[in-house]
PDB file of C-alpha atoms and ligand atoms in Angstrom:
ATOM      1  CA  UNK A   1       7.404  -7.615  13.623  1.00 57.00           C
ATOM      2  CA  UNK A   2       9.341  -6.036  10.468  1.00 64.00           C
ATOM      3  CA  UNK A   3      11.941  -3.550  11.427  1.00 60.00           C
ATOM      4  CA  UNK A   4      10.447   0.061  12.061  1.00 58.00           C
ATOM      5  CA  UNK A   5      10.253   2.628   9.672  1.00 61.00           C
ATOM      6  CA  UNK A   6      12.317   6.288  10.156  1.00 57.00           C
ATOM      7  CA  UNK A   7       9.020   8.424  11.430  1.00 61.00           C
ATOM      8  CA  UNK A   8       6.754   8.625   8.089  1.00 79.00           C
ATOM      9  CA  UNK A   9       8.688   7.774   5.490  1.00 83.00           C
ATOM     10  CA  UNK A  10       8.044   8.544   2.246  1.00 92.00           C
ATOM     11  CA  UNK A  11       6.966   5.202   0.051  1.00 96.00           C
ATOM     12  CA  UNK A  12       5.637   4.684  -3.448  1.00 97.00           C
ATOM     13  CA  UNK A  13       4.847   1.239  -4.158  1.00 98.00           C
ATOM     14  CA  UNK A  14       3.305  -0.031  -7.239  1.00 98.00           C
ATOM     15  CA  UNK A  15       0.913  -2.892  -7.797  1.00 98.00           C
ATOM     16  CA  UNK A  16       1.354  -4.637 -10.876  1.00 98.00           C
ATOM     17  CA  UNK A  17      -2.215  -6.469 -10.078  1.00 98.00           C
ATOM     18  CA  UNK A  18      -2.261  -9.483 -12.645  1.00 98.00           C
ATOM     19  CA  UNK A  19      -0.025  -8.182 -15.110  1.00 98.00           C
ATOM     20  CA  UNK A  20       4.027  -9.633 -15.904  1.00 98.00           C
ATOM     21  CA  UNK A  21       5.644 -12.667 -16.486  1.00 98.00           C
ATOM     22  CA  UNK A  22       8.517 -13.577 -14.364  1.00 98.00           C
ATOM     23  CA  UNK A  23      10.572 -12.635 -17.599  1.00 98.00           C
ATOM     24  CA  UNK A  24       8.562  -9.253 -18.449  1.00 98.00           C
ATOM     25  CA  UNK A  25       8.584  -8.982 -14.321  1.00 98.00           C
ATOM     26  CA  UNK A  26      12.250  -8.905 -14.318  1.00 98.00           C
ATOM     27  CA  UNK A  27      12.660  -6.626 -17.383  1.00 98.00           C
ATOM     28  CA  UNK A  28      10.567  -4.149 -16.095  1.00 98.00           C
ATOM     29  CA  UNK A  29      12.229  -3.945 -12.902  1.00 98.00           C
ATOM     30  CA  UNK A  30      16.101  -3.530 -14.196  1.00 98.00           C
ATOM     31  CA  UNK A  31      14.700  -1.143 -16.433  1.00 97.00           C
ATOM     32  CA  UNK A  32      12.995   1.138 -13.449  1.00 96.00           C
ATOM     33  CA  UNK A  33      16.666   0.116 -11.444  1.00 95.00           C
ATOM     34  CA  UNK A  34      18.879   1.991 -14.365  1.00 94.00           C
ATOM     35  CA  UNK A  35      16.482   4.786 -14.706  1.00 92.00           C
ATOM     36  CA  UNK A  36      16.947   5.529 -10.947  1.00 88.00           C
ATOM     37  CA  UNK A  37      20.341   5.204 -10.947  1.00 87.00           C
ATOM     38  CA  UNK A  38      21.149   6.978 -13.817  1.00 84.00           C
ATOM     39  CA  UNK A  39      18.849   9.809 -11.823  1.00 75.00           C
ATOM     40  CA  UNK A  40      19.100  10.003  -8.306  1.00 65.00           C
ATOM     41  CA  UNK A  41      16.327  12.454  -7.957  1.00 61.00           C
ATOM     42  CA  UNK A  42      14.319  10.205  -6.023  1.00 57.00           C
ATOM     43  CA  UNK A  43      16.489   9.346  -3.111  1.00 67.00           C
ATOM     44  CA  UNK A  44      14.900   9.834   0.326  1.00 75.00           C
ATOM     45  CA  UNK A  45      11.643   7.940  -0.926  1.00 88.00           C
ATOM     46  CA  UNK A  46      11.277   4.216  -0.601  1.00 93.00           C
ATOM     47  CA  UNK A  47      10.445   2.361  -3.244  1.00 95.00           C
ATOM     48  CA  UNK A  48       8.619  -1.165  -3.690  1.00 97.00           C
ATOM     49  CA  UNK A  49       7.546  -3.044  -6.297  1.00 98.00           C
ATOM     50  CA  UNK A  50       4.089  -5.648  -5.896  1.00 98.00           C
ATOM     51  CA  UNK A  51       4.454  -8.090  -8.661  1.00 98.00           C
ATOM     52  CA  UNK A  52       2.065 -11.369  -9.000  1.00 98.00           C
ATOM     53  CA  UNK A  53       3.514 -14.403  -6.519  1.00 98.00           C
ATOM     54  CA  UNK A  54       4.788 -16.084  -9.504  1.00 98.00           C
ATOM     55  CA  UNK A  55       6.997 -13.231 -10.668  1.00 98.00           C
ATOM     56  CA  UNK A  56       8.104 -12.706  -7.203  1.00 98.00           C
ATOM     57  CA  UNK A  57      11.253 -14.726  -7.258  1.00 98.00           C
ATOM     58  CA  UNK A  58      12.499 -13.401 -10.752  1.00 98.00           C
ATOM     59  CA  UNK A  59      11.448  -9.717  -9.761  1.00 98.00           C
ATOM     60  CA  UNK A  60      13.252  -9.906  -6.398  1.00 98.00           C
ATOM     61  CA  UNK A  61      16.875 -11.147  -8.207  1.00 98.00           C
ATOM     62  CA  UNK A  62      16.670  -8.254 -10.457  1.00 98.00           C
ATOM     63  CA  UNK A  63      16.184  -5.781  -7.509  1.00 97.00           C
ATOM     64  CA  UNK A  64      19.058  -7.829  -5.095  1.00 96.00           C
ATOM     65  CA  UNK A  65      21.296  -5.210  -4.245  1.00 94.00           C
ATOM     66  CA  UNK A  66      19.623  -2.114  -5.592  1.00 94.00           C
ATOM     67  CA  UNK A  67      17.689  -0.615  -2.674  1.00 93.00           C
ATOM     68  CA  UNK A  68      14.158  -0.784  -4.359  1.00 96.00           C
ATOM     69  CA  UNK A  69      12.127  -3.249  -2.162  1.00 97.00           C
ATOM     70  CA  UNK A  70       9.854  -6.591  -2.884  1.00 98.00           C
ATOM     71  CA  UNK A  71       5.897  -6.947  -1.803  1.00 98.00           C
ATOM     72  CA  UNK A  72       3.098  -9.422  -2.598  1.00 98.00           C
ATOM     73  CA  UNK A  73      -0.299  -8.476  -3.169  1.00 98.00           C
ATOM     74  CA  UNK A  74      -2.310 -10.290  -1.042  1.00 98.00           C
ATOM     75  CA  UNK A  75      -1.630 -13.704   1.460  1.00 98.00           C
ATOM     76  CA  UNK A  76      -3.055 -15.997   3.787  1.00 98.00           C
ATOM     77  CA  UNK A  77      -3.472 -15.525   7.988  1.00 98.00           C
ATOM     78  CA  UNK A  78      -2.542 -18.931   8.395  1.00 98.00           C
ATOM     79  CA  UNK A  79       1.164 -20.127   8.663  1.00 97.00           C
ATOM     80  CA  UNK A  80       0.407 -23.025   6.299  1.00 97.00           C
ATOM     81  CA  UNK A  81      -2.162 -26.220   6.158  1.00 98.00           C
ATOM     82  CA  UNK A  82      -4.938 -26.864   3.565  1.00 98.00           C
ATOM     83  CA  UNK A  83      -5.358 -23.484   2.064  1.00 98.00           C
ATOM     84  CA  UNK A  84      -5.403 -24.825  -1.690  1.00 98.00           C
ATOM     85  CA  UNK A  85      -4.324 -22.062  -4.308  1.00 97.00           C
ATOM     86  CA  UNK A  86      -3.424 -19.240  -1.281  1.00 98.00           C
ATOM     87  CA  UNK A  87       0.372 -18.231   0.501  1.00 98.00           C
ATOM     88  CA  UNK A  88       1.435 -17.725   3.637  1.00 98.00           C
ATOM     89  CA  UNK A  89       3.169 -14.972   5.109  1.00 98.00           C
ATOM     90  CA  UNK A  90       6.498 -16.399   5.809  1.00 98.00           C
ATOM     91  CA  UNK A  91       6.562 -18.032   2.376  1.00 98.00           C
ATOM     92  CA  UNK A  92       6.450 -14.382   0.776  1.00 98.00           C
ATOM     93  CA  UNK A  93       9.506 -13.249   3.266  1.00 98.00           C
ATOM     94  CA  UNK A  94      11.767 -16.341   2.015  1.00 98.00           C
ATOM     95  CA  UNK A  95      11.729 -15.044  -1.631  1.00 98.00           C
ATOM     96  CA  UNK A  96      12.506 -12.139  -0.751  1.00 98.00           C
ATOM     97  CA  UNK A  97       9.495  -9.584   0.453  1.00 98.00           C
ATOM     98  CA  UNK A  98       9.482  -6.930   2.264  1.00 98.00           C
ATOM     99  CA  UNK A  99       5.554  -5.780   2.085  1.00 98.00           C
ATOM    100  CA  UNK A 100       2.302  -7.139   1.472  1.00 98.00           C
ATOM    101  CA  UNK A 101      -0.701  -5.226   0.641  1.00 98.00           C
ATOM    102  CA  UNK A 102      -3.820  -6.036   2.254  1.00 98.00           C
ATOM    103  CA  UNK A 103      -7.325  -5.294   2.293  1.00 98.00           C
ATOM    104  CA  UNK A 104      -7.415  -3.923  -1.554  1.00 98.00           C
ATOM    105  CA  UNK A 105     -10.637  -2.718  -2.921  1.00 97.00           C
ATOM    106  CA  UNK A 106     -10.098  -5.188  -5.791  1.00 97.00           C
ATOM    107  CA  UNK A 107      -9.946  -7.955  -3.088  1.00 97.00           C
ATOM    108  CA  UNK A 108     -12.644  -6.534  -0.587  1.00 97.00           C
ATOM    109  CA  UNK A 109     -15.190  -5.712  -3.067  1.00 95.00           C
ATOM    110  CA  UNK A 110     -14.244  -8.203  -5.645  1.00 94.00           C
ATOM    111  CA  UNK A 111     -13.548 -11.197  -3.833  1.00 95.00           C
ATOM    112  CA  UNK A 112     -15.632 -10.441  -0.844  1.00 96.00           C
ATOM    113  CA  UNK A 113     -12.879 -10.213   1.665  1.00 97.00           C
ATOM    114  CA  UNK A 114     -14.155  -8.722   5.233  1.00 98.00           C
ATOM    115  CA  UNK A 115     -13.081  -6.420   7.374  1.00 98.00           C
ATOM    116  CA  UNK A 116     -12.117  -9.315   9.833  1.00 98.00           C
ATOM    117  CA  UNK A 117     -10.359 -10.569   7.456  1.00 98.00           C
ATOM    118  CA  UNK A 118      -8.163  -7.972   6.721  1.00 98.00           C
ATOM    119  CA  UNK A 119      -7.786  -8.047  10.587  1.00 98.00           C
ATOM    120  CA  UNK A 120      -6.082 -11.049  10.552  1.00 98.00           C
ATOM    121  CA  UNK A 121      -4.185 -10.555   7.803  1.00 98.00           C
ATOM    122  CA  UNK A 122      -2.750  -7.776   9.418  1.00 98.00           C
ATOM    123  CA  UNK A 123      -1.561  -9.601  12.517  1.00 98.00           C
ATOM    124  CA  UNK A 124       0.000 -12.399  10.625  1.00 98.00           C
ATOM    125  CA  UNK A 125       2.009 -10.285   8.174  1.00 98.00           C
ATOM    126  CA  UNK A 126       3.680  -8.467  11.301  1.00 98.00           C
ATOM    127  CA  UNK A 127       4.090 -11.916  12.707  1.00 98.00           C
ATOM    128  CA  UNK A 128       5.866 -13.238   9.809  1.00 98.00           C
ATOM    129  CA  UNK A 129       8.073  -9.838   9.546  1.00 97.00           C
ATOM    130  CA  UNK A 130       6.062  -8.081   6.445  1.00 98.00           C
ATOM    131  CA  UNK A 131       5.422  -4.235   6.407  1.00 98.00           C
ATOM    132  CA  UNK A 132       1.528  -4.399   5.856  1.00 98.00           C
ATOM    133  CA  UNK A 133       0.075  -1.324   3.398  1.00 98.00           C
ATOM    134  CA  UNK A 134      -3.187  -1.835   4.731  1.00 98.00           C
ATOM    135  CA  UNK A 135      -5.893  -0.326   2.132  1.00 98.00           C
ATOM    136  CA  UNK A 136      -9.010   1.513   3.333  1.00 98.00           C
ATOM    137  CA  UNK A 137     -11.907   3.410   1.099  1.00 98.00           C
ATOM    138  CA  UNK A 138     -14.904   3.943   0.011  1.00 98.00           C
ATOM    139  CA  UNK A 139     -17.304   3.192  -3.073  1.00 98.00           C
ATOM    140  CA  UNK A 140     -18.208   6.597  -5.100  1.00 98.00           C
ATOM    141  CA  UNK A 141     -21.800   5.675  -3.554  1.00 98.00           C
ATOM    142  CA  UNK A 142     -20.656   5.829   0.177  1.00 98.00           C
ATOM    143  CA  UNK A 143     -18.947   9.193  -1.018  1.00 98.00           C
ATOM    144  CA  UNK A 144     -22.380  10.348  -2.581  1.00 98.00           C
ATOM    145  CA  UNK A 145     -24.393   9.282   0.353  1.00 98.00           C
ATOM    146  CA  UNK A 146     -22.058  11.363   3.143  1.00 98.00           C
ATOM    147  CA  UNK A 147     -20.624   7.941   4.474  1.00 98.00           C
ATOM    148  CA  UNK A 148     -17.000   8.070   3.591  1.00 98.00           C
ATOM    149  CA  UNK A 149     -15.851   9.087   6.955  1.00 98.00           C
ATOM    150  CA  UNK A 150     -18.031   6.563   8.681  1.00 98.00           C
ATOM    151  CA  UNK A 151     -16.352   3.705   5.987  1.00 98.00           C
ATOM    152  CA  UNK A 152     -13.008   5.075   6.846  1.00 98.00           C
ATOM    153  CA  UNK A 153     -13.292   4.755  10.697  1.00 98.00           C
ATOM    154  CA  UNK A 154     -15.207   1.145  10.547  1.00 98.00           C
ATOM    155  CA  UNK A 155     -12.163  -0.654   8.126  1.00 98.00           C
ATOM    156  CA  UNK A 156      -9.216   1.202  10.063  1.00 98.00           C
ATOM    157  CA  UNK A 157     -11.068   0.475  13.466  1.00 98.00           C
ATOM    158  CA  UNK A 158     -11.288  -3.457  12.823  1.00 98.00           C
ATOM    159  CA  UNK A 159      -7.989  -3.428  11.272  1.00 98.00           C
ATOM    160  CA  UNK A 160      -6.296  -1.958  14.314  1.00 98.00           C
ATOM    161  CA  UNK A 161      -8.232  -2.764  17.302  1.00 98.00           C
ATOM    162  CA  UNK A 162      -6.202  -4.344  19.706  1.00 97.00           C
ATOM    163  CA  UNK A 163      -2.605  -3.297  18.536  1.00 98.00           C
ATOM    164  CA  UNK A 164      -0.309  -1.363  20.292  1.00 97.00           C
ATOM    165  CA  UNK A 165       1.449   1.543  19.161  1.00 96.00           C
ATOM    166  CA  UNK A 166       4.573   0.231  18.334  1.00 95.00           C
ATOM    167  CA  UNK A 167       3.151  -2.090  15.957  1.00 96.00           C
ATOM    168  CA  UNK A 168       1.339   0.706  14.629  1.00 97.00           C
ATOM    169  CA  UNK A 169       3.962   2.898  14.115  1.00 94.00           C
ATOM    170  CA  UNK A 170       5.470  -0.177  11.791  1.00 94.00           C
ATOM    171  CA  UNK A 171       2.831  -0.711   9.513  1.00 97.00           C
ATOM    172  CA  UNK A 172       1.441   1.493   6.011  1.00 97.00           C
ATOM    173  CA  UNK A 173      -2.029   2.442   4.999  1.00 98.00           C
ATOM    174  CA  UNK A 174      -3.060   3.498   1.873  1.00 98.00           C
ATOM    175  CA  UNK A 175      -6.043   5.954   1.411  1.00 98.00           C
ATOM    176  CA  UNK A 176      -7.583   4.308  -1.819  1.00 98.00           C
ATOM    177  CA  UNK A 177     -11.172   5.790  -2.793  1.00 98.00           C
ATOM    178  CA  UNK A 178     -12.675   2.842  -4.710  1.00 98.00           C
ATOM    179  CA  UNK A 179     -13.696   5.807  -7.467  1.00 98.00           C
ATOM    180  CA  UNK A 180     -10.538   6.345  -8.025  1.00 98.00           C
ATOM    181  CA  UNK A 181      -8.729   2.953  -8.622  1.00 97.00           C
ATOM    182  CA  UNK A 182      -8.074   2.421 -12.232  1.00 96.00           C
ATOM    183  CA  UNK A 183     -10.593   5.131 -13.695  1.00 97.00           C
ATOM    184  CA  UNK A 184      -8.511   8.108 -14.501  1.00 96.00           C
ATOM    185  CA  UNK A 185     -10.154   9.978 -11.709  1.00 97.00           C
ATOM    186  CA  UNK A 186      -8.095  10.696  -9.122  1.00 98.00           C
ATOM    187  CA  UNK A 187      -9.250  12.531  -5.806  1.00 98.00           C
ATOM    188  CA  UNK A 188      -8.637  15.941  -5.280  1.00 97.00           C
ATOM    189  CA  UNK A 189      -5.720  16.919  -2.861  1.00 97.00           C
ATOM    190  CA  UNK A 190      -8.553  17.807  -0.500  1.00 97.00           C
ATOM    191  CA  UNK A 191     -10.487  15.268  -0.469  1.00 98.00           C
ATOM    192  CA  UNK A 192      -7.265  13.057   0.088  1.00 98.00           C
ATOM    193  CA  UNK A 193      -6.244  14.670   3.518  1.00 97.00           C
ATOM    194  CA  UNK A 194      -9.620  14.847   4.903  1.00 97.00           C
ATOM    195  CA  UNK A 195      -9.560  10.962   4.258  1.00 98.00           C
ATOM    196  CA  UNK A 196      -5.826  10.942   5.747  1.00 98.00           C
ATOM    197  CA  UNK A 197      -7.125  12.899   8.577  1.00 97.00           C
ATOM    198  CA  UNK A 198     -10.072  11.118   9.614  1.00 98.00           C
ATOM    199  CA  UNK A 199      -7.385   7.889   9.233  1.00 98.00           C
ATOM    200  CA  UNK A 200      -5.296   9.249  11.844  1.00 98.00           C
ATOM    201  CA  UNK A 201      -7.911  10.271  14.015  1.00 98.00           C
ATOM    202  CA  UNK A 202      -9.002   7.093  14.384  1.00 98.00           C
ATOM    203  CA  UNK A 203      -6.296   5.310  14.715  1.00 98.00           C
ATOM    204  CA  UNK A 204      -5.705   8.264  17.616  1.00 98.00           C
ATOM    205  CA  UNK A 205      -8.910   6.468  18.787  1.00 98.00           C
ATOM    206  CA  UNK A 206      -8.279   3.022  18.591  1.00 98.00           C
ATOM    207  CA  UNK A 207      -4.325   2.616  18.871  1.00 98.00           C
ATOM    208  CA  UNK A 208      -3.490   5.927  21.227  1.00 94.00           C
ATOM    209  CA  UNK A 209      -2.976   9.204  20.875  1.00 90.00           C
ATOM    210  CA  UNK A 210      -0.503  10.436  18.965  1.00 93.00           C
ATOM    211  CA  UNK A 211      -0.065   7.330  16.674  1.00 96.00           C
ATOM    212  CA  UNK A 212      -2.423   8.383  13.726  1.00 96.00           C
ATOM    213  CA  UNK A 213       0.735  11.326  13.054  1.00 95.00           C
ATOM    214  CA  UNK A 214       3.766   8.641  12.871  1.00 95.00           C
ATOM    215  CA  UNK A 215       1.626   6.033  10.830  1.00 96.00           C
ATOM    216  CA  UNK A 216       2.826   6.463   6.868  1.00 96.00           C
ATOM    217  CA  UNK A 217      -0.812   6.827   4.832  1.00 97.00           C
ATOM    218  CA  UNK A 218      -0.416   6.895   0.882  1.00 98.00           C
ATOM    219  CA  UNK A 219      -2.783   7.961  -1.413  1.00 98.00           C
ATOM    220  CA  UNK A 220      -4.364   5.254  -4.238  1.00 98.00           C
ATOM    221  CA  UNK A 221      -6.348   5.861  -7.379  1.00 98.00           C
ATOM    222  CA  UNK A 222      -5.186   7.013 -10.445  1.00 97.00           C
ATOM    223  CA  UNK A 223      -1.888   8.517  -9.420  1.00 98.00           C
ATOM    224  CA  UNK A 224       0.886   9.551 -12.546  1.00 97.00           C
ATOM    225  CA  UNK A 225       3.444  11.636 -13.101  1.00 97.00           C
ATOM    226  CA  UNK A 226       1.486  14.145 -14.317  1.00 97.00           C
ATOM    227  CA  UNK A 227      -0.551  14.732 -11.171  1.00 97.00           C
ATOM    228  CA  UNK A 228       2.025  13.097  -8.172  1.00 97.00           C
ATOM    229  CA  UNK A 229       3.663  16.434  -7.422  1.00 96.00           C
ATOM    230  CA  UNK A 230       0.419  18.163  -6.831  1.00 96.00           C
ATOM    231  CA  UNK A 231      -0.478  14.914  -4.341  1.00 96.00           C
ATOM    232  CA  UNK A 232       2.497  14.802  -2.526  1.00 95.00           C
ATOM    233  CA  UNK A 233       2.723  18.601  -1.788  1.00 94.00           C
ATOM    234  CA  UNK A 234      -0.051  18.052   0.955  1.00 94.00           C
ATOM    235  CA  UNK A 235       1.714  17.377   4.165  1.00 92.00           C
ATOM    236  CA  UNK A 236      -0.832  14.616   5.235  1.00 94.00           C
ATOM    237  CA  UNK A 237       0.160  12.474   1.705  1.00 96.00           C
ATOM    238  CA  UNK A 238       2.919  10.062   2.899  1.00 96.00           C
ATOM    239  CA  UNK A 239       3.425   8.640  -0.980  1.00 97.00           C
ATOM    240  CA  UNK A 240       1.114   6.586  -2.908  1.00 98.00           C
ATOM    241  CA  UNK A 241       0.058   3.166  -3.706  1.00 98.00           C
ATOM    242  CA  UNK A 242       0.251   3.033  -8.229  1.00 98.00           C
ATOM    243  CA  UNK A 243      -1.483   0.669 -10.021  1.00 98.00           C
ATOM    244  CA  UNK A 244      -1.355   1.172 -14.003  1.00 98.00           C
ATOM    245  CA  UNK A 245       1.425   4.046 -13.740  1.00 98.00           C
ATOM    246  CA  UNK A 246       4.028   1.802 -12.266  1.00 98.00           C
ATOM    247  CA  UNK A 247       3.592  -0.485 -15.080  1.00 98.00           C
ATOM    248  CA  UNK A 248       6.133   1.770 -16.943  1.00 98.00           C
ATOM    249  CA  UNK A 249       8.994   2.059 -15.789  1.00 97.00           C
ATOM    250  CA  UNK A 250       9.324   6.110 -16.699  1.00 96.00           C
ATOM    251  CA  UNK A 251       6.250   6.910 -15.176  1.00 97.00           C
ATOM    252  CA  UNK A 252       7.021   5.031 -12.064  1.00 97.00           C
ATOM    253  CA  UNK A 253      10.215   6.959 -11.252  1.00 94.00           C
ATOM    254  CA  UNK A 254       9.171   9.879 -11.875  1.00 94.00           C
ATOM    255  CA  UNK A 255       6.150   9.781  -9.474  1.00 96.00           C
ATOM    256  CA  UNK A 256       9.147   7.978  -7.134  1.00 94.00           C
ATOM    257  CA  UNK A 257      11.117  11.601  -7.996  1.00 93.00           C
ATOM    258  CA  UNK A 258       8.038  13.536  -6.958  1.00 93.00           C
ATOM    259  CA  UNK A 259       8.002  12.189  -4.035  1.00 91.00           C
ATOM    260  CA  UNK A 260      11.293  12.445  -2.249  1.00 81.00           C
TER     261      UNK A 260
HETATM  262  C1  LIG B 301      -4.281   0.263  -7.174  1.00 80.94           C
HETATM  263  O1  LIG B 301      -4.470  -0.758  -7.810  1.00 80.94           O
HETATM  264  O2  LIG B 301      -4.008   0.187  -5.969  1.00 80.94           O
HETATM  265  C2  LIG B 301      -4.355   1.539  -7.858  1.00 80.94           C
HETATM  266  C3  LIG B 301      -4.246   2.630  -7.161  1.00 80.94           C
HETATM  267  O3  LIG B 301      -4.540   1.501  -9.231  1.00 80.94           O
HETATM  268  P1  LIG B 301      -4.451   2.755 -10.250  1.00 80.94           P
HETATM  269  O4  LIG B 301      -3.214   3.547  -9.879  1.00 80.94           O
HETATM  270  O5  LIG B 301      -4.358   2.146 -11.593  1.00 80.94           O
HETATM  271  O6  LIG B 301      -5.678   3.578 -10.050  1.00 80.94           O
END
C-alpha cells in the first residue's frame, strides 16, 4: 500500500495524455521546477506530473530532488506475463512513480475499459505501492437524462467494494464529467460538489462511514488558471486532475498556486 496521505491533501496533477518526448518531457518539467521555486506560492499543494511511459524515466530525473511527484497514466492488474504492449504496476514504481491514474474517460469510453476493470486496477496499484487517482463521470447524455448520480455511485461502488478504510483513506479520485474533458467547458462549482458529494456518500456506503470526508476528490475537465481559484474555493474540491493546462508550464503553476 503507498504511504498515507496527511487527511485530504491538496493535489494537482496533470496528464500530459500522448503529448512529449522524453527530451520535450524533461524540458517541460525543469521549466515548471524553476517557476515554482523561483515562487513558492504554491507550497502546501502536492504536485504530480503524468507523462507518457516512455518519457517517464527522463521526466522523473528532472524532478529527482525537487518535491514535485511522478505518475503514469494508465497500467496493467497483472504483475507481469504475456500482456504484449501494456506495464505493470511495479515496473512504473522502479522508474520512479508515485501515482497512476486509472479509469480515465479517455480509456473507459475510448478503449472500452470496464468498471471491473478499473476494479482491479485499483487493487494492484495499492499492491505495487502507487497512489491510484481513480477517475469517475459521466457523458453530457447521462447528465441530460438525470443519471449522473446513478453513474457516479455504480463506477465508485465497483471500484471500492471490498476495501477497507484504510486503503481508502490512501487512494485519490478525480470527479471528471466526460463534457468537460478537453472542451473548454468546465463544470460549474456546483455542479462539481454535488458530484464530490454524492462520491463521498457512496463511498460512506460502500467503504464505511466517515471515509467519503478523508478521501482527496479532484475536479477534471477543462481546469486553467483562469478559472482554478473559483474551483478550489469550494470546500468539497480537493485539487484537480489538468489535461491541456499543465502542458505549459505557467499555467500549470499557477493553477498549483491556486490551490495551496
Ligand atoms: C484530463 O485529461 O484528465 C483533463 C481533465 O483534460 P483537460 O484539462 O484538457 O480538460
Amino acid at each position: 500500500m503507498a504511504s498515507p496521505w496527511p487527511r485530504r491533501p491538496r493535489l494537482v496533477a496533470g496528464n500530459w495524455k500522448m503529448h512529449k518526448t522524453p527530451a520535450e518531457g524533461a524540458a517541460l518539467a525543469r521549466e515548471f521546477v524553476a517557476l515554482a521555486a523561483a515562487d513558492p506560492a504554491g507550497k502546501g499543494c502536492e504536485v504530480a506530473v503524468c507523462p507518457p511511459f516512455t518519457a517517464l524515466a527522463a521526466v522523473g530525473e528532472a524532478l529527482r530532488g525537487t518535491g514535485v511527484h511522478l505518475g503514469a497514466q494508465n497500467m496493467h492488474a497483472e504483475t507481469h506475463g504475456a500482456f504484449t504492449g501494456e506495464i505493470a504496476g511495479s515496473m512504473l514504481a522502479a522508474v520512479g512513480c508515485r501515482f497512476v491514474i486509472l479509469g480515465h474517460s479517455e480509456r473507459r469510453h475510448g478503449m472500452g475499459e470496464t468498471d471491473e476493470q478499473v476494479a482491479k486496477k485499483l487493487r494492484a496499484a495499492l499492491r505495487d505501492d502507487l497512489t491510484p487517482i481513480v477517475c469517475v463521470g459521466e457523458l453530457l447524455a447521462e447528465r441530460e437524462g438525470g443519471k449522473t448520480t446513478e453513474v457516479l455511485v455504480r463506477q465508485i461502488a465497483a471500484a471500492y467494494a471490498g476495501l477497507d478504510a484504510a486503503t481508502t483513506r490512501t487512494t485519490v479520485i478525480a470527479y471528471e464529467p466526460v463534457w468537460a474533458i478537453g472542451t473548454g467547458k468546465v463544470a460549474t462549482t456546483e455542479q462539481a460538489r454535488d458530484a464530490h458529494r454524492v462520491i463521498r456518500a457512496t463511498l460512506d456506503q460502500t467503504v464505511g462511514a466517515g471515509v467519503g470526508s478523508e478521501v482527496a476528490i479532484l475536479y477534471g475537465g477543462s481546469v486553467n488558471a483562469g478559472n482554478a481559484a473559483t474551483l478550489f474555493a469550494e470546500n468539497d474540491i480537493d485539487g484537480a486532475l489538468v489535461g491541456g493546462a499543465s502542458l505549459e508550464a505557467a499555467s500549470f503553476w499557477k493553477i498549483a498556486a491556486a490551490a495551496r
